[in-house]
Amino acid sequence: QVQLVESEGGLVQPGGSLRLSCAASGSIRSINTMTWYRQAPGKQRELVAGITRRLNTNYADSVKGRFTISRDNAKSTVYLEMKSLKPEDTAVYYCYADILTGVTLMGYWGQGTQVTVSS
């Protein structure tokens, strides 16, 4: 059984910073791409940032220059460093990972964590 456990989000003032983490555990052989998504109320879930096992990254245009994704392969953990937060960054943030267990590659989701940017 594989689990993705995210750190707590929180309430942050506009212009503030927050770091999220997401740790994978279970019968894992390897983890391919790890990705952060977010979903704001009344909106579709959208990709925020992704990182491959070789540390190639991609970002949504709306977060470029403000958010940084990283990962620690030894810890099976992905991070999202968020700076200069804006009210429009308010959403539930989810991590997603493509994980190889045995001979099966499957996608797994974290439980989601609320990030609220407000004064």
PDB file of C-alpha atoms in Angstrom:
ATOM      1  CA  GLN A   1       0.000   0.000   0.000  1.00  0.00           C
ATOM      2  CA  VAL A   2       1.300   3.413  -0.973  1.00  0.00           C
ATOM      3  CA  GLN A   3       0.445   6.645   0.803  1.00  0.00           C
ATOM      4  CA  LEU A   4       1.209  10.271   0.069  1.00  0.00           C
ATOM      5  CA  VAL A   5       1.050  12.413   3.175  1.00  0.00           C
ATOM      6  CA  GLU A   6       1.098  16.175   2.841  1.00  0.00           C
ATOM      7  CA  SER A   7       2.132  18.703   5.426  1.00  0.00           C
ATOM      8  CA  GLU A   8      -0.363  21.139   6.852  1.00  0.00           C
ATOM      9  CA  GLY A   9      -1.113  24.243   4.862  1.00  0.00           C
ATOM     10  CA  GLY A  10      -2.307  27.303   6.645  1.00  0.00           C
ATOM     11  CA  LEU A  11      -3.393  30.894   6.626  1.00  0.00           C
ATOM     12  CA  VAL A  12      -0.847  33.301   5.183  1.00  0.00           C
ATOM     13  CA  GLN A  13      -0.974  37.021   4.583  1.00  0.00           C
ATOM     14  CA  PRO A  14      -0.576  38.333   1.056  1.00  0.00           C
ATOM     15  CA  GLY A  15       3.101  38.575   0.231  1.00  0.00           C
ATOM     16  CA  GLY A  16       3.929  35.842   2.691  1.00  0.00           C
ATOM     17  CA  SER A  17       5.597  32.470   2.230  1.00  0.00           C
ATOM     18  CA  LEU A  18       4.743  28.872   2.934  1.00  0.00           C
ATOM     19  CA  ARG A  19       6.430  25.537   2.316  1.00  0.00           C
ATOM     20  CA  LEU A  20       4.498  22.367   1.638  1.00  0.00           C
ATOM     21  CA  SER A  21       5.880  18.862   1.681  1.00  0.00           C
ATOM     22  CA  CYS A  22       4.530  15.527   0.547  1.00  0.00           C
ATOM     23  CA  ALA A  23       6.112  12.249   1.608  1.00  0.00           C
ATOM     24  CA  ALA A  24       5.480   8.920  -0.073  1.00  0.00           C
ATOM     25  CA  SER A  25       5.610   5.691   1.879  1.00  0.00           C
ATOM     26  CA  GLY A  26       4.861   2.037   1.336  1.00  0.00           C
ATOM     27  CA  SER A  27       6.068  -0.621  -1.056  1.00  0.00           C
ATOM     28  CA  ILE A  28       7.850   1.738  -3.438  1.00  0.00           C
ATOM     29  CA  ARG A  29      10.421   0.673  -5.987  1.00  0.00           C
ATOM     30  CA  SER A  30      10.816   4.074  -7.573  1.00  0.00           C
ATOM     31  CA  ILE A  31       9.001   7.356  -8.036  1.00  0.00           C
ATOM     32  CA  ASN A  32       8.845   9.045 -11.414  1.00  0.00           C
ATOM     33  CA  THR A  33       7.308  12.491 -11.788  1.00  0.00           C
ATOM     34  CA  MET A  34       5.985  14.232  -8.685  1.00  0.00           C
ATOM     35  CA  THR A  35       3.491  17.031  -9.178  1.00  0.00           C
ATOM     36  CA  TRP A  36       1.592  19.628  -7.200  1.00  0.00           C
ATOM     37  CA  TYR A  37      -1.954  20.514  -8.211  1.00  0.00           C
ATOM     38  CA  ARG A  38      -4.415  22.907  -6.653  1.00  0.00           C
ATOM     39  CA  GLN A  39      -8.141  23.405  -6.697  1.00  0.00           C
ATOM     40  CA  ALA A  40      -9.855  26.622  -5.749  1.00  0.00           C
ATOM     41  CA  PRO A  41     -13.561  26.720  -4.842  1.00  0.00           C
ATOM     42  CA  GLY A  42     -15.708  26.460  -7.941  1.00  0.00           C
ATOM     43  CA  LYS A  43     -12.716  25.856 -10.203  1.00  0.00           C
ATOM     44  CA  GLN A  44     -11.122  22.858 -11.832  1.00  0.00           C
ATOM     45  CA  ARG A  45      -8.015  21.278 -10.417  1.00  0.00           C
ATOM     46  CA  GLU A  46      -4.953  22.735 -12.105  1.00  0.00           C
ATOM     47  CA  LEU A  47      -1.305  21.821 -12.336  1.00  0.00           C
ATOM     48  CA  VAL A  48       0.970  24.038 -10.271  1.00  0.00           C
ATOM     49  CA  ALA A  49       4.407  22.489 -10.727  1.00  0.00           C
ATOM     50  CA  GLY A  50       6.021  19.176 -11.568  1.00  0.00           C
ATOM     51  CA  ILE A  51       9.441  17.615 -11.164  1.00  0.00           C
ATOM     52  CA  THR A  52      10.904  14.523 -12.753  1.00  0.00           C
ATOM     53  CA  ARG A  53      13.197  12.030 -11.088  1.00  0.00           C
ATOM     54  CA  ARG A  54      16.068  13.747 -12.890  1.00  0.00           C
ATOM     55  CA  LEU A  55      14.945  17.063 -11.383  1.00  0.00           C
ATOM     56  CA  ASN A  56      13.569  18.641 -14.535  1.00  0.00           C
ATOM     57  CA  THR A  57      10.821  21.057 -13.541  1.00  0.00           C
ATOM     58  CA  ASN A  58       7.826  22.787 -15.059  1.00  0.00           C
ATOM     59  CA  TYR A  59       5.519  25.442 -13.656  1.00  0.00           C
ATOM     60  CA  ALA A  60       2.165  27.007 -14.346  1.00  0.00           C
ATOM     61  CA  ASP A  61       2.609  30.512 -15.728  1.00  0.00           C
ATOM     62  CA  SER A  62       0.722  31.924 -12.751  1.00  0.00           C
ATOM     63  CA  VAL A  63       3.347  30.737 -10.262  1.00  0.00           C
ATOM     64  CA  LYS A  64       6.582  31.080 -12.230  1.00  0.00           C
ATOM     65  CA  GLY A  65       9.146  33.088 -10.315  1.00  0.00           C
ATOM     66  CA  ARG A  66       7.211  32.719  -7.041  1.00  0.00           C
ATOM     67  CA  PHE A  67       6.992  28.968  -6.439  1.00  0.00           C
ATOM     68  CA  THR A  68       9.814  26.428  -6.410  1.00  0.00           C
ATOM     69  CA  ILE A  69       9.345  22.686  -6.558  1.00  0.00           C
ATOM     70  CA  SER A  70      12.054  20.337  -5.341  1.00  0.00           C
ATOM     71  CA  ARG A  71      12.397  16.748  -4.241  1.00  0.00           C
ATOM     72  CA  ASP A  72      14.536  14.502  -2.098  1.00  0.00           C
ATOM     73  CA  ASN A  73      14.630  11.108  -3.759  1.00  0.00           C
ATOM     74  CA  ALA A  74      16.224   9.484  -0.730  1.00  0.00           C
ATOM     75  CA  LYS A  75      13.265  10.587   1.379  1.00  0.00           C
ATOM     76  CA  SER A  76      10.622  10.054  -1.336  1.00  0.00           C
ATOM     77  CA  THR A  77       9.481  13.594  -0.640  1.00  0.00           C
ATOM     78  CA  VAL A  78       8.500  16.514  -2.817  1.00  0.00           C
ATOM     79  CA  TYR A  79       8.403  20.127  -1.639  1.00  0.00           C
ATOM     80  CA  LEU A  80       6.674  23.279  -2.826  1.00  0.00           C
ATOM     81  CA  GLU A  81       8.201  26.542  -1.673  1.00  0.00           C
ATOM     82  CA  MET A  82       5.676  29.338  -2.169  1.00  0.00           C
ATOM     83  CA  LYS A  83       6.672  32.991  -1.940  1.00  0.00           C
ATOM     84  CA  SER A  84       4.956  36.297  -2.648  1.00  0.00           C
ATOM     85  CA  LEU A  85       1.636  34.594  -2.098  1.00  0.00           C
ATOM     86  CA  LYS A  86      -1.485  36.192  -3.509  1.00  0.00           C
ATOM     87  CA  PRO A  87      -5.150  35.772  -2.563  1.00  0.00           C
ATOM     88  CA  GLU A  88      -5.666  33.952  -5.849  1.00  0.00           C
ATOM     89  CA  ASP A  89      -3.270  31.241  -4.636  1.00  0.00           C
ATOM     90  CA  THR A  90      -5.918  30.220  -2.116  1.00  0.00           C
ATOM     91  CA  ALA A  91      -6.826  26.616  -2.833  1.00  0.00           C
ATOM     92  CA  VAL A  92      -6.549  23.045  -1.675  1.00  0.00           C
ATOM     93  CA  TYR A  93      -3.135  21.814  -2.758  1.00  0.00           C
ATOM     94  CA  TYR A  94      -2.660  18.178  -3.740  1.00  0.00           C
ATOM     95  CA  CYS A  95       0.480  16.234  -4.488  1.00  0.00           C
ATOM     96  CA  TYR A  96       0.499  13.503  -7.089  1.00  0.00           C
ATOM     97  CA  ALA A  97       3.163  10.946  -7.900  1.00  0.00           C
ATOM     98  CA  ASP A  98       3.727   8.230 -10.459  1.00  0.00           C
ATOM     99  CA  ILE A  99       4.997   5.332  -8.368  1.00  0.00           C
ATOM    100  CA  LEU A 100       6.361   1.969  -9.363  1.00  0.00           C
ATOM    101  CA  THR A 101       5.404  -0.806  -6.963  1.00  0.00           C
ATOM    102  CA  GLY A 102       6.455  -4.284  -7.976  1.00  0.00           C
ATOM    103  CA  VAL A 103       5.911  -4.181 -11.735  1.00  0.00           C
ATOM    104  CA  THR A 104       3.002  -1.733 -11.716  1.00  0.00           C
ATOM    105  CA  LEU A 105       3.271   2.002 -12.352  1.00  0.00           C
ATOM    106  CA  MET A 106       0.327   3.892 -10.889  1.00  0.00           C
ATOM    107  CA  GLY A 107      -0.612   7.413  -9.956  1.00  0.00           C
ATOM    108  CA  TYR A 108      -1.291   8.295  -6.343  1.00  0.00           C
ATOM    109  CA  TRP A 109      -2.829  11.411  -4.779  1.00  0.00           C
ATOM    110  CA  GLY A 110      -2.228  13.028  -1.436  1.00  0.00           C
ATOM    111  CA  GLN A 111      -5.144  13.970   0.802  1.00  0.00           C
ATOM    112  CA  GLY A 112      -4.941  17.677   0.021  1.00  0.00           C
ATOM    113  CA  THR A 113      -4.032  20.579   2.251  1.00  0.00           C
ATOM    114  CA  GLN A 114      -5.716  23.969   2.485  1.00  0.00           C
ATOM    115  CA  VAL A 115      -3.725  27.097   1.766  1.00  0.00           C
ATOM    116  CA  THR A 116      -5.514  30.379   2.408  1.00  0.00           C
ATOM    117  CA  VAL A 117      -3.964  33.710   1.503  1.00  0.00           C
ATOM    118  CA  SER A 118      -5.798  36.530   3.200  1.00  0.00           C
ATOM    119  CA  SER A 119      -5.218  39.553   5.375  1.00  0.00           C
TER     120      SER A 119
END
